[in-house]
Tab-separated table of C-alpha atoms in Angstrom:
chain	number	residue	atom	x	y	z
A	29	MET	CA	-0.320	0.096	0.026
A	30	ASP	CA	2.678	2.443	0.590
A	31	LYS	CA	3.791	2.737	-3.219
A	32	PHE	CA	1.040	4.668	-4.212
A	33	LEU	CA	2.567	6.825	-1.953
A	34	TYR	CA	5.887	7.028	-4.840
A	35	PRO	CA	3.654	6.692	-7.712
A	36	TRP	CA	6.542	8.801	-9.736
A	37	GLN	CA	8.664	5.886	-9.188
A	38	SER	CA	9.570	3.545	-12.514
A	39	HIS	CA	8.633	-0.067	-10.663
A	40	VAL	CA	5.277	1.351	-9.097
A	41	MET	CA	4.509	3.201	-12.885
A	42	GLN	CA	5.062	-0.238	-14.145
A	43	GLU	CA	2.647	-2.137	-11.623
A	44	TYR	CA	0.088	0.144	-11.506
A	45	PRO	CA	0.331	2.668	-14.807
A	46	TRP	CA	-2.863	4.408	-12.727
A	47	ALA	CA	-1.198	6.003	-10.002
A	48	MET	CA	1.259	7.682	-11.335
A	49	PRO	CA	-2.340	10.236	-13.320
A	50	LEU	CA	-4.527	9.996	-10.507
A	51	PHE	CA	-1.387	11.513	-7.684
A	52	LEU	CA	-1.454	14.612	-10.567
A	53	LEU	CA	-4.923	14.852	-10.670
A	54	THR	CA	-5.504	14.692	-6.663
A	55	VAL	CA	-2.585	17.320	-6.755
A	56	SER	CA	-3.993	19.518	-8.947
A	57	LEU	CA	-7.990	19.652	-7.719
A	58	MET	CA	-5.952	20.756	-4.052
A	59	LEU	CA	-3.906	23.458	-6.203
A	60	SER	CA	-7.263	24.206	-7.133
A	61	VAL	CA	-8.552	25.316	-4.563
A	62	VAL	CA	-5.318	27.704	-3.592
A	63	THR	CA	-6.259	29.102	-7.355
A	64	TRP	CA	-10.030	28.997	-6.137
A	65	ILE	CA	-9.310	31.146	-2.242
A	66	LYS	CA	-6.555	33.709	-4.086
A	67	LYS	CA	-9.221	34.334	-7.671
A	68	LYS	CA	-12.036	34.599	-5.230
A	69	LYS	CA	-10.195	37.854	-2.564
B	6	MET	CA	8.553	41.838	-18.253
B	7	GLU	CA	11.118	40.256	-19.234
B	8	ARG	CA	11.090	39.555	-23.338
B	9	LEU	CA	12.635	37.242	-25.691
B	10	SER	CA	13.928	37.554	-29.417
B	11	ASN	CA	12.654	35.502	-32.195
B	12	TYR	CA	16.460	33.751	-32.398
B	13	GLN	CA	16.712	33.694	-29.466
B	14	LEU	CA	13.484	31.137	-29.209
B	15	PHE	CA	14.141	29.470	-31.686
B	16	THR	CA	17.883	28.008	-30.631
B	17	ILE	CA	15.709	27.221	-26.689
B	18	THR	CA	13.429	25.452	-28.937
B	19	VAL	CA	16.397	23.630	-30.971
B	20	LEU	CA	18.026	22.860	-27.397
B	21	PHE	CA	14.946	21.691	-25.484
B	22	GLN	CA	14.276	19.214	-28.440
B	23	THR	CA	17.775	17.265	-28.191
B	24	GLY	CA	16.970	17.137	-24.431
B	25	THR	CA	18.398	13.959	-22.893
B	26	THR	CA	16.689	12.638	-26.800
B	27	VAL	CA	20.347	12.269	-27.811
B	28	ILE	CA	21.288	10.827	-25.287
B	29	PHE	CA	19.535	7.266	-25.891
B	30	GLY	CA	19.267	7.191	-29.160
B	31	PHE	CA	15.834	7.866	-30.548
B	32	SER	CA	14.257	4.824	-31.332
B	33	SER	CA	16.666	2.484	-30.990
B	34	ALA	CA	14.162	-0.073	-31.268
B	35	ALA	CA	13.473	0.372	-34.782
B	36	GLY	CA	16.636	-0.682	-35.113
B	37	ARG	CA	18.409	0.167	-38.296
B	38	ASP	CA	15.118	1.898	-40.165
B	39	ALA	CA	15.693	4.523	-36.875
B	40	TRP	CA	16.601	7.159	-38.282
B	41	ILE	CA	13.059	6.753	-40.607
B	42	SER	CA	11.655	6.178	-37.749
B	43	VAL	CA	13.229	9.828	-36.704
B	44	LEU	CA	11.903	11.521	-39.666
B	45	LEU	CA	8.513	10.619	-39.681
B	46	SER	CA	8.057	11.876	-35.789
B	47	ALA	CA	9.283	15.195	-36.661
B	48	LEU	CA	6.407	15.082	-39.331
B	49	LEU	CA	3.502	13.704	-37.132
B	50	GLY	CA	4.886	15.476	-33.799
B	51	SER	CA	4.998	18.952	-36.345
B	52	MET	CA	1.464	18.562	-36.638
B	53	ALA	CA	0.578	18.842	-32.722
B	54	ILE	CA	2.839	21.287	-32.740
B	55	LEU	CA	0.995	23.162	-35.020
B	56	LEU	CA	-1.777	22.367	-33.034
B	57	TYR	CA	-0.562	24.336	-29.914
B	58	LEU	CA	0.703	27.096	-32.153
B	59	ALA	CA	-3.315	26.276	-33.387
B	60	LEU	CA	-3.973	27.336	-29.368
B	61	MET	CA	-1.612	29.547	-29.358
B	62	ARG	CA	-2.931	32.357	-32.249
B	63	MET	CA	-6.374	31.173	-30.706
B	64	HIS	CA	-6.092	32.780	-26.809
B	65	PRO	CA	-3.638	35.715	-27.910
B	66	GLY	CA	-0.990	37.081	-24.545
B	67	LEU	CA	-1.771	33.631	-23.202
B	68	THR	CA	0.486	31.189	-21.180
B	69	LEU	CA	-1.072	27.069	-21.249
B	70	VAL	CA	-2.103	26.859	-17.718
B	71	GLU	CA	-4.871	30.072	-18.882
B	72	TRP	CA	-6.116	28.012	-21.882
B	73	TYR	CA	-8.082	25.986	-19.826
B	74	PRO	CA	-9.812	28.031	-17.494
B	75	ARG	CA	-10.063	30.341	-19.843
B	76	GLN	CA	-12.578	27.486	-22.272
B	77	PHE	CA	-13.636	25.195	-19.728
B	78	GLY	CA	-14.280	27.793	-16.909
B	79	ARG	CA	-12.466	27.733	-13.794
B	80	TRP	CA	-14.313	24.947	-11.507
B	81	ILE	CA	-13.364	21.971	-14.973
B	82	GLY	CA	-10.360	24.486	-16.516
B	83	THR	CA	-8.559	24.985	-13.441
B	84	PRO	CA	-7.263	21.542	-11.951
B	85	ILE	CA	-6.885	20.595	-15.858
B	86	ALA	CA	-4.435	23.528	-16.080
B	87	TRP	CA	-2.757	22.935	-12.420
B	88	MET	CA	-1.746	19.541	-13.782
B	89	TYR	CA	0.390	21.149	-16.864
B	90	PRO	CA	2.538	22.375	-14.816
B	91	LEU	CA	3.463	19.608	-12.090
B	92	LEU	CA	4.115	17.150	-15.769
B	93	LEU	CA	6.694	19.546	-16.562
B	94	ILE	CA	8.173	19.336	-13.022
B	95	TYR	CA	7.881	15.569	-13.760
B	96	ASP	CA	9.820	15.707	-16.702
B	97	ALA	CA	12.453	17.395	-15.001
B	98	GLY	CA	12.991	15.028	-12.282
B	99	ARG	CA	13.029	12.480	-15.122
B	100	GLY	CA	15.679	14.241	-17.457
B	101	LEU	CA	17.958	14.407	-13.825
B	102	GLY	CA	16.927	10.832	-13.758
B	103	ASP	CA	18.718	10.303	-16.818
B	104	LEU	CA	21.768	12.228	-16.324
B	105	ARG	CA	21.988	10.271	-13.086
B	106	ASP	CA	22.784	7.628	-14.668
B	107	LEU	CA	24.390	8.491	-17.854
B	108	ILE	CA	27.251	10.118	-15.659
B	109	PRO	CA	28.015	7.132	-12.920
B	110	THR	CA	28.931	5.355	-15.986
B	111	THR	CA	30.271	6.928	-18.797
B	112	ILE	CA	33.167	9.827	-17.204
B	113	LEU	CA	32.624	10.428	-12.752
B	114	PRO	CA	31.830	5.858	-11.466
B	115	MET	CA	33.242	7.269	-8.119
B	116	THR	CA	30.992	10.370	-8.071
B	117	PRO	CA	27.862	9.893	-6.128
B	118	PRO	CA	25.037	10.838	-7.883
B	119	GLU	CA	24.094	13.205	-5.040
B	120	VAL	CA	26.705	15.452	-5.629
B	121	ILE	CA	26.695	15.401	-9.389
B	122	LEU	CA	22.438	16.062	-9.432
B	123	GLY	CA	22.813	18.634	-6.723
B	124	ILE	CA	25.995	20.118	-8.336
B	125	PHE	CA	23.445	20.136	-11.722
B	126	ILE	CA	20.647	21.624	-10.278
B	127	LEU	CA	22.251	24.570	-8.170
B	128	ALA	CA	23.259	26.106	-11.975
B	129	VAL	CA	19.609	25.220	-13.296
B	130	ALA	CA	18.501	26.976	-9.640
B	131	TYR	CA	20.898	29.683	-10.709
B	132	VAL	CA	19.833	29.911	-14.719
B	133	LEU	CA	16.247	30.197	-13.624
B	134	PHE	CA	17.045	33.300	-10.888
B	135	CYS	CA	18.498	34.771	-13.331
B	136	GLY	CA	14.689	34.816	-15.332
B	137	ILE	CA	13.654	33.266	-19.052
B	138	GLU	CA	16.133	36.105	-21.185
B	139	SER	CA	19.275	35.103	-19.375
B	140	LEU	CA	18.744	31.028	-20.334
B	141	GLY	CA	17.770	32.849	-23.867
B	142	ARG	CA	21.099	34.606	-24.016
B	143	LEU	CA	22.355	31.529	-23.112
B	144	GLY	CA	21.120	29.222	-26.060
B	145	GLU	CA	22.255	32.651	-28.360
B	146	VAL	CA	25.382	30.736	-27.683
B	147	TRP	CA	26.008	27.956	-26.818
B	148	LEU	CA	23.626	26.162	-30.543
B	149	PRO	CA	26.192	27.808	-32.352
B	150	VAL	CA	28.775	25.940	-29.876
B	151	LEU	CA	26.791	23.090	-30.266
B	152	LEU	CA	26.266	22.854	-33.321
B	153	VAL	CA	30.191	23.488	-34.544
B	154	ALA	CA	30.901	19.974	-31.449
B	155	LEU	CA	28.348	17.944	-34.001
B	156	ILE	CA	30.417	18.993	-37.840
B	157	LEU	CA	33.501	18.829	-35.832
B	158	GLU	CA	32.531	15.322	-34.471
B	159	LEU	CA	31.209	14.482	-37.676
B	160	ILE	CA	34.032	15.248	-39.430
B	161	LEU	CA	36.445	12.976	-37.557
B	162	ILE	CA	34.568	10.534	-37.251
B	163	PHE	CA	34.553	9.874	-41.364
B	164	SER	CA	37.841	10.662	-40.667
B	165	SER	CA	38.094	7.577	-38.232
B	166	ASP	CA	36.906	4.743	-42.057
B	167	ILE	CA	34.330	3.405	-39.890
B	168	VAL	CA	31.843	4.792	-41.374
B	169	TYR	CA	29.711	1.529	-43.389
B	170	ILE	CA	26.333	3.086	-45.126
B	171	GLU	CA	25.186	-0.815	-46.167
B	172	LYS	CA	24.623	-0.997	-42.756
B	173	LEU	CA	21.350	0.770	-43.488
B	174	GLN	CA	20.139	-1.426	-45.566
B	175	PRO	CA	17.443	-2.875	-46.702
B	176	MET	CA	15.278	0.122	-45.929
B	177	ALA	CA	12.213	-0.727	-43.835
B	178	GLY	CA	13.255	-4.942	-44.430
B	179	GLN	CA	11.409	-6.205	-41.698
B	180	GLY	CA	8.347	-3.827	-42.535
B	181	TRP	CA	7.259	-0.646	-41.273
B	182	GLY	CA	4.785	-2.704	-38.439
B	183	ARG	CA	8.578	-1.507	-36.380
B	184	ILE	CA	8.986	1.523	-37.562
B	185	TRP	CA	5.255	2.857	-36.856
B	186	ASN	CA	5.641	0.906	-33.962
B	187	THR	CA	7.998	3.414	-32.549
B	188	VAL	CA	7.128	6.584	-33.817
B	189	TRP	CA	3.398	5.554	-32.696
B	190	PRO	CA	2.881	7.006	-29.219
B	191	LEU	CA	6.696	7.640	-27.640
B	192	GLY	CA	8.463	9.193	-31.227
B	193	ILE	CA	5.657	11.648	-31.031
B	194	THR	CA	5.075	12.674	-27.736
B	195	GLN	CA	9.030	12.015	-26.369
B	196	THR	CA	10.698	15.878	-27.911
B	197	PHE	CA	7.828	17.006	-29.786
B	198	GLY	CA	4.944	16.818	-27.690
B	199	GLU	CA	6.595	17.896	-24.598
B	200	THR	CA	6.682	20.621	-26.789
B	201	ILE	CA	3.134	22.002	-25.260
B	202	GLY	CA	5.995	23.242	-22.233
B	203	LEU	CA	7.398	26.298	-25.049
B	204	ALA	CA	3.771	26.907	-24.790
B	205	MET	CA	4.297	29.195	-21.398
B	206	ILE	CA	7.388	31.040	-22.710
B	207	TRP	CA	5.711	32.207	-26.296
B	208	PRO	CA	4.062	35.225	-24.566
B	209	LEU	CA	6.414	36.142	-23.728
B	210	VAL	CA	8.092	36.298	-27.106
B	211	LYS	CA	9.072	39.602	-28.762
B	212	GLN	CA	6.658	39.323	-32.360
B	213	PRO	CA	4.259	36.511	-32.087
B	214	GLU	CA	3.690	36.978	-35.454
B	215	LYS	CA	6.802	34.760	-35.439
B	216	ILE	CA	6.508	32.539	-33.533
B	217	MET	CA	4.742	29.590	-35.971
B	218	ARG	CA	7.557	29.858	-38.663
B	219	THR	CA	10.073	30.194	-35.553
B	220	THR	CA	8.872	26.817	-34.014
B	221	MET	CA	8.808	24.553	-37.128
B	222	ALA	CA	11.724	25.471	-38.387
B	223	ALA	CA	13.780	24.163	-34.760
B	224	THR	CA	11.169	20.820	-34.941
B	225	LEU	CA	12.308	20.320	-38.382
B	226	LEU	CA	16.112	21.178	-38.018
B	227	VAL	CA	16.280	18.985	-34.870
B	228	GLY	CA	14.041	16.476	-37.039
B	229	PHE	CA	16.773	16.454	-39.250
B	230	PHE	CA	20.212	16.514	-37.168
B	231	ILE	CA	18.730	13.891	-34.779
B	232	ALA	CA	18.068	11.553	-37.701
B	233	LEU	CA	21.479	11.906	-39.184
B	234	LEU	CA	23.104	11.370	-35.959
B	235	ASP	CA	20.690	7.447	-36.293
B	236	ALA	CA	21.665	7.400	-39.555
B	237	ILE	CA	25.170	7.946	-38.784
B	238	ALA	CA	25.043	5.628	-35.231
B	239	ILE	CA	24.146	2.749	-37.457
B	240	ALA	CA	25.925	2.639	-40.196
B	241	VAL	CA	29.149	3.013	-37.503
B	242	LEU	CA	27.779	0.484	-34.983
B	243	GLY	CA	25.549	-1.532	-37.179
B	244	GLU	CA	22.575	-2.279	-36.084
B	245	ALA	CA	22.748	-5.522	-33.240
B	246	THR	CA	25.157	-2.174	-31.211
B	247	PHE	CA	22.737	0.698	-31.820
B	248	SER	CA	19.901	-1.191	-30.729
B	249	ARG	CA	21.110	-3.248	-27.809
B	250	SER	CA	24.021	-0.202	-26.024
B	251	ILE	CA	21.807	1.827	-23.402
B	252	TYR	CA	23.164	5.013	-25.450
B	253	PRO	CA	24.387	4.375	-28.501
B	254	LEU	CA	25.672	7.960	-29.197
B	255	TYR	CA	28.363	8.061	-26.991
B	256	VAL	CA	29.492	4.483	-28.164
B	257	LEU	CA	29.842	5.926	-31.595
B	258	ILE	CA	31.438	9.165	-29.928
B	259	GLN	CA	34.236	6.693	-28.499
B	260	GLN	CA	34.637	5.117	-31.838
B	261	ILE	CA	36.868	7.942	-32.837
B	262	ASP	CA	39.976	6.823	-33.282
B	263	ILE	CA	42.504	8.747	-36.098
B	264	ALA	CA	46.445	7.458	-36.055
B	265	ASP	CA	46.296	6.313	-32.719
B	266	PHE	CA	46.332	9.798	-31.128
B	267	ILE	CA	42.745	11.298	-32.156
B	268	GLN	CA	40.779	9.299	-29.255
B	269	ASN	CA	38.974	9.576	-26.294
B	270	LEU	CA	36.395	12.160	-26.924
B	271	ASP	CA	33.520	10.503	-25.028
B	272	ALA	CA	33.466	12.668	-21.824
B	273	LEU	CA	33.258	15.580	-24.529
B	274	GLY	CA	30.673	14.301	-25.811
B	275	VAL	CA	28.587	13.851	-22.584
B	276	MET	CA	29.716	17.436	-21.622
B	277	TYR	CA	27.292	18.293	-24.960
B	278	PHE	CA	24.542	15.537	-23.989
B	279	LEU	CA	25.042	18.113	-20.271
B	280	THR	CA	23.966	21.134	-22.031
B	281	THR	CA	21.186	20.306	-23.623
B	282	THR	CA	19.424	18.702	-20.669
B	283	PHE	CA	20.319	21.831	-18.628
B	284	PHE	CA	18.719	23.418	-20.998
B	285	LYS	CA	15.108	21.359	-21.104
B	286	ILE	CA	14.985	21.116	-17.332
B	287	SER	CA	15.473	24.603	-17.163
B	288	ILE	CA	13.140	24.874	-19.617
B	289	HIS	CA	10.372	22.853	-17.739
B	290	LEU	CA	11.050	23.940	-14.336
B	291	PHE	CA	10.495	27.820	-15.603
B	292	GLY	CA	7.921	26.944	-17.570
B	293	ALA	CA	6.732	25.053	-14.087
B	294	ILE	CA	7.443	28.028	-11.737
B	295	TYR	CA	5.510	30.411	-14.562
B	296	GLY	CA	2.293	27.896	-14.241
B	297	PHE	CA	2.731	28.039	-10.196
B	298	GLN	CA	2.995	32.100	-10.445
B	299	LYS	CA	0.044	32.212	-12.682
B	300	LEU	CA	-2.266	29.841	-11.144
B	301	MET	CA	-1.740	31.308	-7.682
B	302	HIS	CA	-2.077	35.155	-8.626
B	303	VAL	CA	1.725	35.832	-7.206
B	304	LYS	CA	3.610	38.480	-8.453
B	305	ASN	CA	6.963	37.489	-7.871
B	306	ASN	CA	7.825	33.833	-8.830
B	307	ARG	CA	10.841	33.637	-7.508
B	308	ILE	CA	9.912	32.689	-4.612
B	309	PHE	CA	8.966	29.086	-5.921
B	310	ILE	CA	12.342	28.310	-7.363
B	311	ILE	CA	13.912	26.700	-3.988
B	312	PRO	CA	11.184	24.061	-3.711
B	313	ILE	CA	10.123	22.637	-6.042
B	314	VAL	CA	14.384	22.753	-7.033
B	315	VAL	CA	14.751	20.409	-3.957
B	316	ILE	CA	11.328	18.526	-5.664
B	317	VAL	CA	13.163	17.649	-8.595
B	318	LEU	CA	16.211	17.378	-7.055
B	319	TYR	CA	14.164	14.198	-4.957
B	320	LEU	CA	12.859	12.882	-7.985
B	321	GLY	CA	16.359	13.029	-9.998
B	322	LEU	CA	17.191	10.731	-6.988
B	323	THR	CA	15.419	8.643	-6.543
B	324	MET	CA	12.680	7.860	-9.737
B	325	ALA	CA	14.139	4.762	-10.404
B	326	SER	CA	16.461	1.633	-8.896
B	327	SER	CA	18.012	1.301	-12.167
B	328	VAL	CA	18.270	2.352	-15.185
B	329	VAL	CA	16.328	-0.257	-16.760
B	330	ASP	CA	13.490	0.277	-15.300
B	331	HIS	CA	13.614	4.175	-15.626
B	332	ILE	CA	13.902	2.999	-19.430
B	333	ASP	CA	10.769	0.897	-19.008
B	334	ALA	CA	8.443	3.224	-17.442
B	335	GLY	CA	9.750	6.174	-19.900
B	336	LEU	CA	9.450	3.826	-23.182
B	337	LYS	CA	5.744	1.448	-22.095
B	338	VAL	CA	4.561	3.498	-19.054
B	339	LEU	CA	4.971	7.011	-19.837
B	340	PRO	CA	3.524	7.730	-23.211
B	341	TYR	CA	0.703	5.919	-22.648
B	342	ASN	CA	-0.797	7.460	-19.311
B	343	LEU	CA	0.319	10.584	-19.167
B	344	TRP	CA	1.917	12.061	-22.334
B	345	ILE	CA	-1.263	10.663	-24.707
B	346	PRO	CA	-4.182	12.121	-22.356
B	347	LEU	CA	-2.125	15.878	-21.992
B	348	PHE	CA	-0.313	16.377	-24.886
B	349	LEU	CA	-2.881	14.968	-27.225
B	350	VAL	CA	-6.358	13.745	-26.058
B	351	LEU	CA	-6.834	17.298	-23.857
B	352	PRO	CA	-5.558	19.828	-26.682
B	353	SER	CA	-7.412	18.362	-28.886
B	354	ILE	CA	-10.377	18.452	-26.869
B	355	LEU	CA	-9.038	22.048	-26.186
B	356	PHE	CA	-9.327	23.232	-29.820
B	357	MET	CA	-12.949	21.973	-30.774
B	358	VAL	CA	-13.491	23.382	-27.847
B	359	ALA	CA	-12.403	26.948	-28.739
B	360	LEU	CA	-13.102	26.821	-32.598
B	361	ILE	CA	-17.044	25.232	-31.321
B	362	ARG	CA	-17.151	28.667	-29.259
B	363	ARG	CA	-15.272	30.648	-31.665
B	364	LYS	CA	-18.405	30.060	-34.361
B	365	TRP	CA	-20.957	29.990	-31.834
B	366	GLY	CA	-19.562	33.340	-30.543
B	367	LYS	CA	-19.249	35.197	-33.609
B	368	GLU	CA	-23.227	33.695	-35.017
B	369	GLN	CA	-24.337	35.360	-31.739
B	370	GLN	CA	-22.405	38.702	-33.008
B	371	GLY	CA	-23.782	38.350	-36.298
B	372	ASP	CA	-28.194	37.716	-35.017
B	373	ALA	CA	-27.452	40.055	-32.377
B	374	PHE	CA	-26.085	42.294	-35.304
B	375	ILE	CA	-29.135	41.455	-37.446
B	376	ASN	CA	-31.646	42.438	-34.715
B	377	GLY	CA	-30.547	44.940	-32.812
């Protein structure tokens, strides 16, 4: 399970190819909140 | 505001696209037909670049991360836009990962990768603090040096009597299937698809009307340059060595031997690999940092440089346990799970939406004019 914490690692990417796109999307959503809050101000 | 001249954009594009591609031998899986694969990849990759340039023209003055919120609205567009700076950071980490394997196996076997990558990333951080104009000026100086080094290398290779053109034949002897497998998706997305990162700096160019011509000229030059290097590597090493070597162009430089006097030029080769990688990583990171600035609505982007550079160093050091793992992930997974969606699918959808909205907007304007 701890593999999913490091989805950019090559062996994780080969075993779970969907992990990295999912990770990017999750981080993007989290950072989007910052954008939305800053835009509102 | 910092600005780039068209010549600076040309040099940056050439050095960026050459990047780490020359280290591993582009399309080496296509064997003796690798050079055909490169030319095809360049041709089809140019179509993808034309798509990015069309999007740039549809959104004048806006960067890549501003295109998506403009067309899709802030709720859908913002998360999509954020994926690009993050991907640029990941790609920069991959570039650093390439060096992590290259330098210890070639010129500095006893030096720990942490030291090599640490010093390299310090230089990248410095150029990021100096700004894109400094990088452009550095490109202006470096491209002629690189071209002279390449010409010199070609002269030395031909003078060494090691080139056998017949090793390139028969052309497409094992069918076009093997060539096509290296063109799609890796050939198109790697190098040429990655050019979407330059959409972060296109609004900084002084003469926007010349961006299309400059970028296409640079892309075709890079396609020709890599195809030429591949063809010569095959003509010297033969198909088997070219395909099996991890660093075929490094092995090619090692072959230079004139009268037992001019030899061991491999260190020079590694130096120019380092230079092009430096440009690629710097431009990736400039795009990422500029993207962070735009999306976080902050005035000064320098606050992001140190944190992002540290993350990239960490990624570069921890990305792969071996060079085989690193290359396998790059060849078999990355083009499918990240590059096709972000370099081809999303820009195509964006283009269609922008086109429809433009047409619809014009029709509405026309109706308003007729009714009003």
